[in-house]
mmCIF file of C-alpha atoms (C1' of nucleotides) in Angstrom:
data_model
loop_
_atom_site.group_PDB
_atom_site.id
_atom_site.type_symbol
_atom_site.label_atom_id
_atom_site.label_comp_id
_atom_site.label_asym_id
_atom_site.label_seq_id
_atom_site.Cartn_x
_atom_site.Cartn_y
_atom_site.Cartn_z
ATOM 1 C CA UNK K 1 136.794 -67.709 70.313
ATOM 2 C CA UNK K 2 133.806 -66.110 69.384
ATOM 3 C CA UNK K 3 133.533 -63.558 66.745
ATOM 4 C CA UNK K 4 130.467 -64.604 64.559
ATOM 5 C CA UNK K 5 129.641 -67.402 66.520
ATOM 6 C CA UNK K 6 132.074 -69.807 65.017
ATOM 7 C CA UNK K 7 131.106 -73.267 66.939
ATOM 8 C CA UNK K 8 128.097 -72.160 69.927
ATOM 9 C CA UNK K 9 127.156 -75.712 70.699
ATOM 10 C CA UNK K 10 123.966 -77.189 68.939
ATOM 11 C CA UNK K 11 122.338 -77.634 71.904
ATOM 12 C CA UNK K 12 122.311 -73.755 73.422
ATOM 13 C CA UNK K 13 121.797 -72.578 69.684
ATOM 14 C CA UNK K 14 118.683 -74.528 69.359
ATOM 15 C CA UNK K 15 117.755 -73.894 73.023
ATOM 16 C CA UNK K 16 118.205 -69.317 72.335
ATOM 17 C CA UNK K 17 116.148 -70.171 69.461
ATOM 18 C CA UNK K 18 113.414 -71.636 71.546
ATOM 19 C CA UNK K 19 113.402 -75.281 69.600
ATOM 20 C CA UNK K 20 113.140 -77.952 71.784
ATOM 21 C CA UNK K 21 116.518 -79.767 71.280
ATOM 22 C CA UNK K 22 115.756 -83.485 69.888
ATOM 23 C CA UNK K 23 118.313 -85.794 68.609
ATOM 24 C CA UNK K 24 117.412 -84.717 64.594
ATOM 25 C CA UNK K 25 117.637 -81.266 65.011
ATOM 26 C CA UNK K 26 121.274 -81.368 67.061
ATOM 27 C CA UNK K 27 122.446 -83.434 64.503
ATOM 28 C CA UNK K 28 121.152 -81.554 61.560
ATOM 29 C CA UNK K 29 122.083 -78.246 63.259
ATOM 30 C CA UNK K 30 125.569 -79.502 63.619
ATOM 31 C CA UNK K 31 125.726 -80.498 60.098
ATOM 32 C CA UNK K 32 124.376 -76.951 59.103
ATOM 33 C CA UNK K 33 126.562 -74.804 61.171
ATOM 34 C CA UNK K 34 129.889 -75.918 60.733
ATOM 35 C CA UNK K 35 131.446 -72.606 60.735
ATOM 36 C CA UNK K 36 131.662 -72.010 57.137
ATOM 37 C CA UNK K 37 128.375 -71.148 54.790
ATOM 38 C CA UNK K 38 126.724 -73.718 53.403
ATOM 39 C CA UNK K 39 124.278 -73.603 50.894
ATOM 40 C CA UNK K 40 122.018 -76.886 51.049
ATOM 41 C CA UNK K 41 119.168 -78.614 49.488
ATOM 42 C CA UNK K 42 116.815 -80.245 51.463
ATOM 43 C CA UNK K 43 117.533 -84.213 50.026
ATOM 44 C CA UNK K 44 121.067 -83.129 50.070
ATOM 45 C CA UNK K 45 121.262 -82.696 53.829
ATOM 46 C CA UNK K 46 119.238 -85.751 54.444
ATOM 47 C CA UNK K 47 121.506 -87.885 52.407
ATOM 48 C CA UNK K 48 124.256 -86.089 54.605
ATOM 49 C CA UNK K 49 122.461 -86.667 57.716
ATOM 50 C CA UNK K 50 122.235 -90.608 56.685
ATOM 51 C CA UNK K 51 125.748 -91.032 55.021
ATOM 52 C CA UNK K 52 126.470 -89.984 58.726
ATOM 53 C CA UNK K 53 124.801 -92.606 60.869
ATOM 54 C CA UNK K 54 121.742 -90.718 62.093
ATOM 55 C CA UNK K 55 118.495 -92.175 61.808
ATOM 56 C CA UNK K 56 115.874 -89.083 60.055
ATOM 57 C CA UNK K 57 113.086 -88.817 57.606
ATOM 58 C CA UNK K 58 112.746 -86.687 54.778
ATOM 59 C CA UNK K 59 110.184 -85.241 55.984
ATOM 60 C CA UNK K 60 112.138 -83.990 59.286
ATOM 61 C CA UNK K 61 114.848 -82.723 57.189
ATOM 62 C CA UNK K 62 111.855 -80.453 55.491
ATOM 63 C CA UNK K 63 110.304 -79.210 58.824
ATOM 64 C CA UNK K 64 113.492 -78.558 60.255
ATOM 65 C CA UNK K 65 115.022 -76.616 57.344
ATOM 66 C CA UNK K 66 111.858 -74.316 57.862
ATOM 67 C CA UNK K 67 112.324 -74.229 61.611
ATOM 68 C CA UNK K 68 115.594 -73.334 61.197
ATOM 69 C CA UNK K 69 114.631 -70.319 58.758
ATOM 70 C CA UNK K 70 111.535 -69.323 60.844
ATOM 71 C CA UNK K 71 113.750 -68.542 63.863
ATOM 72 C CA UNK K 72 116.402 -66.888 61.768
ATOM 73 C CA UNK K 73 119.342 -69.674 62.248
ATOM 74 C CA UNK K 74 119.381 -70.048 58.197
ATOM 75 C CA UNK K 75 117.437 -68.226 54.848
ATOM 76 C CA UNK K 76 116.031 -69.412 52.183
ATOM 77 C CA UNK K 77 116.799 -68.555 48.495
ATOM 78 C CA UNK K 78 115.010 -69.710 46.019
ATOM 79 C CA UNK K 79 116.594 -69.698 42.257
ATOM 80 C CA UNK K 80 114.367 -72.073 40.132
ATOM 81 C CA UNK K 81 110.506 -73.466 39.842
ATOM 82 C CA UNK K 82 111.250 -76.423 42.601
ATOM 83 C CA UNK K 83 114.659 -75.373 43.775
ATOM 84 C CA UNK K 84 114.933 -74.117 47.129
ATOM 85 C CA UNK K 85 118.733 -73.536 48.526
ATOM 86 C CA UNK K 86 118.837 -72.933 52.328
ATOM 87 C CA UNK K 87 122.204 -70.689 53.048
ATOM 88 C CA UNK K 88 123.631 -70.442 56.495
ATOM 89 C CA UNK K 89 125.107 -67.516 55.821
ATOM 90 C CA UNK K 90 122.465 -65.175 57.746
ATOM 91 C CA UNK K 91 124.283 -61.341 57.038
ATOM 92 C CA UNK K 92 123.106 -59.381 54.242
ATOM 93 C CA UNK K 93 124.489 -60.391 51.397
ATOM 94 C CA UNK K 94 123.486 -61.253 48.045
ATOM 95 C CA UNK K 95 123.965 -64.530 45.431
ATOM 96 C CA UNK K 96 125.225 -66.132 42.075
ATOM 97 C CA UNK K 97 123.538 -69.024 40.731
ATOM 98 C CA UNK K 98 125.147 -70.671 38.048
ATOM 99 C CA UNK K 99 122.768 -72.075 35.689
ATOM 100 C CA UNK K 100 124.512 -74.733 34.275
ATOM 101 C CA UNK K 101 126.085 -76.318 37.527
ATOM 102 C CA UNK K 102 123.033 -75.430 39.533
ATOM 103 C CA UNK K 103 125.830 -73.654 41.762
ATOM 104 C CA UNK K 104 124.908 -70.677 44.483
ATOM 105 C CA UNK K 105 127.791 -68.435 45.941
ATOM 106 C CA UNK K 106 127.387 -65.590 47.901
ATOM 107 C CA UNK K 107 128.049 -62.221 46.756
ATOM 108 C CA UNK K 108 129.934 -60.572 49.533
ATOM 109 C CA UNK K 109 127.864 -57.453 51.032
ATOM 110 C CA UNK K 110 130.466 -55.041 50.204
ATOM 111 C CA UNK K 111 130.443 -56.205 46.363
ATOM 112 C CA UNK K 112 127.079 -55.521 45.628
ATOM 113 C CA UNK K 113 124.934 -52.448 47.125
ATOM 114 C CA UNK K 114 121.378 -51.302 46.437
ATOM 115 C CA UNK K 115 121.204 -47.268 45.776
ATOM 116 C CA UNK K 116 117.717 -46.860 46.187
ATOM 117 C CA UNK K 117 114.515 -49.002 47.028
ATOM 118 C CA UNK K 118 111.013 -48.230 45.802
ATOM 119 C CA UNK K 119 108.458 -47.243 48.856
ATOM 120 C CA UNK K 120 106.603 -50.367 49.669
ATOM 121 C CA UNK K 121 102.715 -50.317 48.839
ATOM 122 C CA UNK K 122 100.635 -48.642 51.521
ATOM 123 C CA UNK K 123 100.271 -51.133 54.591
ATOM 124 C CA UNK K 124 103.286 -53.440 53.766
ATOM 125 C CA UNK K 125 106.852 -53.790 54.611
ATOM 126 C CA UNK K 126 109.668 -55.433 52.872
ATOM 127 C CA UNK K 127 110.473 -58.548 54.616
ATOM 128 C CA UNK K 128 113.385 -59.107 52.335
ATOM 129 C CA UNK K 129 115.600 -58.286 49.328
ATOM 130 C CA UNK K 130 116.486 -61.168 47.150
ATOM 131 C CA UNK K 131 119.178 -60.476 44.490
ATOM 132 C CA UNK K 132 120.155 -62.957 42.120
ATOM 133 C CA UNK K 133 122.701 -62.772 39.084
ATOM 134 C CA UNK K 134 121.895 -65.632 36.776
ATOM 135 C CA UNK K 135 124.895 -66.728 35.773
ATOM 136 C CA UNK K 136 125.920 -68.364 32.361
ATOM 137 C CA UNK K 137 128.750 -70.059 30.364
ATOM 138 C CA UNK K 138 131.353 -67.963 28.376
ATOM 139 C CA UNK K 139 131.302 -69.349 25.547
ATOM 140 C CA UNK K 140 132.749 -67.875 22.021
ATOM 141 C CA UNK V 1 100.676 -45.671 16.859
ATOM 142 C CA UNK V 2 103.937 -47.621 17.187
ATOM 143 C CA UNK V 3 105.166 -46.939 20.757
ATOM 144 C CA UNK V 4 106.996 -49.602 22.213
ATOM 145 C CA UNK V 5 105.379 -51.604 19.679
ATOM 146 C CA UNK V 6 101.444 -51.875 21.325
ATOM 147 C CA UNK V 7 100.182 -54.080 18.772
ATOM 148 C CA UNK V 8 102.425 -54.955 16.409
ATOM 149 C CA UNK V 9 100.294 -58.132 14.793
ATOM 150 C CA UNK V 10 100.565 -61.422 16.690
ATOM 151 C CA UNK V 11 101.490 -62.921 13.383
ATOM 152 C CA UNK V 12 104.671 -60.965 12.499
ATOM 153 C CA UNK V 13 105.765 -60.825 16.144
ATOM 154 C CA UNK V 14 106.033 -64.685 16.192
ATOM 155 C CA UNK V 15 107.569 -64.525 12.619
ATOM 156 C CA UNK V 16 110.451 -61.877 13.645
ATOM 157 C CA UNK V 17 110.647 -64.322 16.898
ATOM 158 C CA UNK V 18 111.196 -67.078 14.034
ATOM 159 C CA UNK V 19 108.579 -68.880 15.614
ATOM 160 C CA UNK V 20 105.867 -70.781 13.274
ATOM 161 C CA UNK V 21 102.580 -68.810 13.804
ATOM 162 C CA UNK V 22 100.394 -72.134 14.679
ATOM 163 C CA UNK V 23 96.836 -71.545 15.635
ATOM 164 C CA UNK V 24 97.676 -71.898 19.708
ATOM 165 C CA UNK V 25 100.544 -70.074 19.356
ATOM 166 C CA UNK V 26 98.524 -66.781 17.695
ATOM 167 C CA UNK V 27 95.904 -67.248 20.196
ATOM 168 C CA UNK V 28 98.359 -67.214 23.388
ATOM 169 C CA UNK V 29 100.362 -64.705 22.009
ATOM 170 C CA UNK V 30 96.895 -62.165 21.445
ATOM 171 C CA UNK V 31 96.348 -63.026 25.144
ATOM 172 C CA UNK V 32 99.795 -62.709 26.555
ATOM 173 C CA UNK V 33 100.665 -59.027 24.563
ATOM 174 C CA UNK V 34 97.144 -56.789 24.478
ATOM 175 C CA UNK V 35 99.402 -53.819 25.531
ATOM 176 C CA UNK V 36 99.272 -53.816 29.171
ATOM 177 C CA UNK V 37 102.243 -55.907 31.277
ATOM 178 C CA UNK V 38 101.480 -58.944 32.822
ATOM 179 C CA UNK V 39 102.076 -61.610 35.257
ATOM 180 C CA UNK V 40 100.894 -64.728 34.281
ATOM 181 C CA UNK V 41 100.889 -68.712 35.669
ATOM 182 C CA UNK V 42 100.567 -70.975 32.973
ATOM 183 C CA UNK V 43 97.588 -72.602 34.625
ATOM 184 C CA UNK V 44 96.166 -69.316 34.427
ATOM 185 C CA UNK V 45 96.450 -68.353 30.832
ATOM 186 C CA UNK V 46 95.455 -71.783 30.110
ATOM 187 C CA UNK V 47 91.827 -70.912 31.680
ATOM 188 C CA UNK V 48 91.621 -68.071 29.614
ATOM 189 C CA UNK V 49 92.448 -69.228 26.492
ATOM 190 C CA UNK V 50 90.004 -72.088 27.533
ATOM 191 C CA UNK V 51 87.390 -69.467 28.507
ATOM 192 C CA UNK V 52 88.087 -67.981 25.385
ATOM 193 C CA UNK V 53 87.298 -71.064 23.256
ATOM 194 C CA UNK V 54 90.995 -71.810 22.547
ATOM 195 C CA UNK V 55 91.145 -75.171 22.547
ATOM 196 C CA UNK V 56 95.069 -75.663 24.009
ATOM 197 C CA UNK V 57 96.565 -78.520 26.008
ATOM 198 C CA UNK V 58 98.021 -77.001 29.000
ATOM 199 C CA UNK V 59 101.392 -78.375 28.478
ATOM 200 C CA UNK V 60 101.024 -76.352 25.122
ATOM 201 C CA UNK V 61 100.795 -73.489 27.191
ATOM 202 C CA UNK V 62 104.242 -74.644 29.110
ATOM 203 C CA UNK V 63 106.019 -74.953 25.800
ATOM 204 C CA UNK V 64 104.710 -71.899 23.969
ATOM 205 C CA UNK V 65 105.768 -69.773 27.608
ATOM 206 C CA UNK V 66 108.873 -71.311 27.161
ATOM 207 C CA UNK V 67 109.345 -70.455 23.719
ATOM 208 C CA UNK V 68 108.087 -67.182 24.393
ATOM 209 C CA UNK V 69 111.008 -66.480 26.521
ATOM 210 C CA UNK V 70 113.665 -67.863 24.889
ATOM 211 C CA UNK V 71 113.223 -65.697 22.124
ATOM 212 C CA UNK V 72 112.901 -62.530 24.574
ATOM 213 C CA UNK V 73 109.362 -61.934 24.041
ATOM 214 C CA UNK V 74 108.722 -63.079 27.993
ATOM 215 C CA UNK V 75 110.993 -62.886 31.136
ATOM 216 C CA UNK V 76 110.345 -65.774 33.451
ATOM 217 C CA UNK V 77 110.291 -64.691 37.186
ATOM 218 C CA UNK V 78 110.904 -67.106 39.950
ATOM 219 C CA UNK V 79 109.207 -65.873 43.710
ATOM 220 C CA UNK V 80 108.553 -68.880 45.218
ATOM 221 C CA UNK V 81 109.552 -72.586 44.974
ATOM 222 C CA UNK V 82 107.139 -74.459 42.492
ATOM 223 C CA UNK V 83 105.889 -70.934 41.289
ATOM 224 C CA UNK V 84 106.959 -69.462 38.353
ATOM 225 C CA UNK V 85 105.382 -65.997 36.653
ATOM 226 C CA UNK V 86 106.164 -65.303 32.872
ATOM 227 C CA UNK V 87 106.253 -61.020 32.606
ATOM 228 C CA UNK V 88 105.441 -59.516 29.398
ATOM 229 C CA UNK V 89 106.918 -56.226 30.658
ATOM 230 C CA UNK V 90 111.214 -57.059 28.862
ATOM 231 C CA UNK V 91 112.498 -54.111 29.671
ATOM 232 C CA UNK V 92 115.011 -53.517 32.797
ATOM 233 C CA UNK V 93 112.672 -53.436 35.923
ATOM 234 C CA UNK V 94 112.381 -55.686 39.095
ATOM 235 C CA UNK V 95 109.046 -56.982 41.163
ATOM 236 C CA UNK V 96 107.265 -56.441 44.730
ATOM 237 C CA UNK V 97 106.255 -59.843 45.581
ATOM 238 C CA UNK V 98 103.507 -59.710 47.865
ATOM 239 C CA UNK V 99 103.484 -63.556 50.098
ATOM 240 C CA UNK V 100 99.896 -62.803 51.397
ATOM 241 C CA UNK V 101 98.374 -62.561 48.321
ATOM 242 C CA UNK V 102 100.879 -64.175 45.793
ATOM 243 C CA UNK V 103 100.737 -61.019 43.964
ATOM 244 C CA UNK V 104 103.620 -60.225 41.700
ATOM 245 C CA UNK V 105 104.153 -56.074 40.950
ATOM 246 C CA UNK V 106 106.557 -54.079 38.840
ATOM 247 C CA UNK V 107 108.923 -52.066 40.312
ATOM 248 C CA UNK V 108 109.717 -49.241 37.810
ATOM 249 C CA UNK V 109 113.339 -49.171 36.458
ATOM 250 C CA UNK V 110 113.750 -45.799 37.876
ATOM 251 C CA UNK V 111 112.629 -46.010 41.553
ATOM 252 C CA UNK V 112 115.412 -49.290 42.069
ATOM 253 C CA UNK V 113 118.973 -48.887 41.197
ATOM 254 C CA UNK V 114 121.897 -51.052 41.436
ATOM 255 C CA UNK V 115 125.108 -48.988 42.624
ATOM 256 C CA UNK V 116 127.512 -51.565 41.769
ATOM 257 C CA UNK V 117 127.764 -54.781 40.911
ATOM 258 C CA UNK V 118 130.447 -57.577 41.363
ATOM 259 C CA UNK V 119 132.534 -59.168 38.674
ATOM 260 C CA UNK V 120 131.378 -62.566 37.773
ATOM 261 C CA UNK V 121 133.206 -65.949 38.112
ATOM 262 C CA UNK V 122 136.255 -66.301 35.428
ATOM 263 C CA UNK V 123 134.528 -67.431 32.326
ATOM 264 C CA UNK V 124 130.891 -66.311 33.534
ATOM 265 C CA UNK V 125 128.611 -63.733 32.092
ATOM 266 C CA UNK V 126 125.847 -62.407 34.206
ATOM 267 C CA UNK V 127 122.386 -63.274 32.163
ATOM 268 C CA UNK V 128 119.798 -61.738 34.084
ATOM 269 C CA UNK V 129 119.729 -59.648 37.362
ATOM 270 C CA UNK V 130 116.809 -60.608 39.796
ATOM 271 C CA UNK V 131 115.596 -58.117 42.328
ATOM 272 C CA UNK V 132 112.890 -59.342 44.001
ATOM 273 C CA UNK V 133 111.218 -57.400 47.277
ATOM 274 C CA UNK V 134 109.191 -59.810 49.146
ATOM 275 C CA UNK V 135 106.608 -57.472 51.246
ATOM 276 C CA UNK V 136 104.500 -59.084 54.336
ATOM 277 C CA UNK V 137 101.718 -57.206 55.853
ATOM 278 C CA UNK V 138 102.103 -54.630 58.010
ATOM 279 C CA UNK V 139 100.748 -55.332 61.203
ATOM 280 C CA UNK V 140 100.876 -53.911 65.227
ATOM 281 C "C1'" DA G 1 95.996 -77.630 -5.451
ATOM 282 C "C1'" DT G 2 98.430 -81.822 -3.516
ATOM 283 C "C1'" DT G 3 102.106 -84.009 -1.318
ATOM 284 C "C1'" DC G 4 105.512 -84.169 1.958
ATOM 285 C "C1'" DT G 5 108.267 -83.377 5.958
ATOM 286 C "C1'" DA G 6 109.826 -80.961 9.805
ATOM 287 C "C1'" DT G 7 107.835 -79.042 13.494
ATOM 288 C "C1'" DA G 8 103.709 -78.617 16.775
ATOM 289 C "C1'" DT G 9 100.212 -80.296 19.585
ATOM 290 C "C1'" DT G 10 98.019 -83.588 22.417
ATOM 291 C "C1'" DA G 11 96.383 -86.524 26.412
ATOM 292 C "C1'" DG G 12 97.921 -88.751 29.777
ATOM 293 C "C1'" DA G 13 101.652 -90.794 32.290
ATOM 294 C "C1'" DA G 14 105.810 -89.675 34.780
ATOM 295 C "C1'" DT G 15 108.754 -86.906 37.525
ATOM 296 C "C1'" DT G 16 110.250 -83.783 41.091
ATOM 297 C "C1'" DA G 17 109.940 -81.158 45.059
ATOM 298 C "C1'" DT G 18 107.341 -80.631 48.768
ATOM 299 C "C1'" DT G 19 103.531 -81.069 52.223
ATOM 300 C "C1'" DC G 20 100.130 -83.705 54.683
ATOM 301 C "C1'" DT G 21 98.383 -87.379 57.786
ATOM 302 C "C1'" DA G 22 97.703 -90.067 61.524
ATOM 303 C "C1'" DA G 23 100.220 -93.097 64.524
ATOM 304 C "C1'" DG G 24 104.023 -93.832 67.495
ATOM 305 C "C1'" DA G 25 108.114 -91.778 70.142
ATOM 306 C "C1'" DT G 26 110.390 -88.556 73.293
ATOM 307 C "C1'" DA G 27 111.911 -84.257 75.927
ATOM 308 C "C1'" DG G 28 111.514 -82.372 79.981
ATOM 309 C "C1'" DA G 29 108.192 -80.276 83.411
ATOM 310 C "C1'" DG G 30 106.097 -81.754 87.544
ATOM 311 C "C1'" DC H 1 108.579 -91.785 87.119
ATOM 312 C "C1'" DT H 2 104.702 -90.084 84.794
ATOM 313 C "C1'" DC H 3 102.421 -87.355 81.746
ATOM 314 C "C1'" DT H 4 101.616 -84.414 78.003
ATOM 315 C "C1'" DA H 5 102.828 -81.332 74.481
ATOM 316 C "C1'" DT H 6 105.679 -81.510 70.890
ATOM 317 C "C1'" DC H 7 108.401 -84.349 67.461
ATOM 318 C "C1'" DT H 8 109.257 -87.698 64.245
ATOM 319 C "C1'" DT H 9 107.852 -91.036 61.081
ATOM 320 C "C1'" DA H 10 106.556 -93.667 56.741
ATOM 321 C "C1'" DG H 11 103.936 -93.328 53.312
ATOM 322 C "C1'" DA H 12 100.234 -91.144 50.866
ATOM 323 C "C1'" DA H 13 98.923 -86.890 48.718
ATOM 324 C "C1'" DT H 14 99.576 -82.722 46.179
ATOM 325 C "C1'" DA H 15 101.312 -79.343 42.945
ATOM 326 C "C1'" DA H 16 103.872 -77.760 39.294
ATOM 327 C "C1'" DT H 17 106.107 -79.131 35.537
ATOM 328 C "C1'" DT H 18 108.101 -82.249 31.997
ATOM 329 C "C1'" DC H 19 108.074 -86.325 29.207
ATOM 330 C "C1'" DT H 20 106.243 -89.631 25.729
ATOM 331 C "C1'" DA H 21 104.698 -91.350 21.721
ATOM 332 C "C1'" DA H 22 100.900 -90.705 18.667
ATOM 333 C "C1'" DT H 23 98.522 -87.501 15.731
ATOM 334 C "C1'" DA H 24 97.977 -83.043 13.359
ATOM 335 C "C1'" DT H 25 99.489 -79.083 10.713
ATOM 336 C "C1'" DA H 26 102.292 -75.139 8.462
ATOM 337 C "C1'" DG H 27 104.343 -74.148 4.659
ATOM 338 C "C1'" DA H 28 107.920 -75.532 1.138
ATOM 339 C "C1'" DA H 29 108.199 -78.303 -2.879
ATOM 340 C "C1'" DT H 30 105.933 -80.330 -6.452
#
DNA sequence: ATTCTATATTAGAATTATTCTAAGATAGAG
DNA sequence: CTCTATCTTAGAATAATTCTAATATAGAAT
């Protein structure tokens, strides 16, 4: 097994990354990267993280999450003032939030597809293309 | 001179909105729509109407923005967590967001375009489509 | 014009998400 | 085994926003 990295250890993933493997971050990183795509607040995991025996502060949970996005191991998306969502789905891809649940999904890649994007201004790149479809009840 | 409506009378634009012209609510609304599009922070517009001998509570300034764009007269954009921008430019168009210098830019409709875009959830409607292209310096 | 009532506005407290701080713990090189 | 750079920690601090309950006001009804 193999194919997009379905289980590669904790330990080596944190170690390619160049993070020095503690106990916090193996355990978070194991809750994170399950194999399926997980999009998690930052309280959320830590109540995770506790529920589960292991011993971490908030705080951790915060500087890891970032850690974790700085070396490219998850992303951030950010939906609402003071919501961020940290998805572990890495590929290019795109999301719905749900405004009533507060729910992200993914939009698969193939689903959704940018025809043209503006030049940058002079002396920048684009880092990254965010697309979001607000989503809301059907109601009638 | 009518335009896409460069003027039209703070008064009558909050009474079409169905909004009760109040004294902050006039003055806010002369600040927010003088013609040209704008990002604004509520903090900031809260300094200028302060500057401008307004006197205005700032959560005044929270509720009117609020109000504002509920009734369509603003579009809220979200770039970062805890950072919200209220856009007086409604029509279809998405934003540069620039992370050096928290500068928010339109993107005209024309120069971005959405080839296709996915179905939403069973009884969803998509509300709002967010395109947001964060630039970083360029550097080497 | 005056009165009245629903709606606005206010200052300040409260809340929420997040970051900072400074002290103590630990991974892993030597 | 020791040492040191890096982590982790609890709790304080910050920032943006919302809430609260008291006071003010727009505008309809008199």
């Amino acid at each position: 097994m193999a194919a997009t990295r379905p289980y590669a250890n904790a330990y080596d993933l944190l170690r390619e990354s160049g993070l020095r493997p503690t106990r916090q971050r193996l355990a978070l990183a194991k809750l994170l990267f399950d194999g399926t795509d997980r999009h998690v607040r930052a309280e959320q995991l830590h109540g995770e993280a506790l529920a589960d025996g292991i011993r971490v502060s908030l705080a951790t949970v915060y500087n890891t999450l970032h850690q974790f996005t700085e070396v490219g191991l998850l992303r951030e998306v950010i939906v609402e003032s003071g919501r961020a969502y940290f998805d572990t789905n890495i590929s290019d891809h795109h999301h719905f939030f749900c405004e009533n649940s507060g729910e992200l999904r993914d939009i698969p890649a193939d689903q959704l597809a940018i025809a043209r994007l503006p030049d940058p201004p002079a002396g920048k790149t684009v880092k990254r293309v965010d697309v979001i479809l607000h989503l809301a009840d059907l109601e009638d």
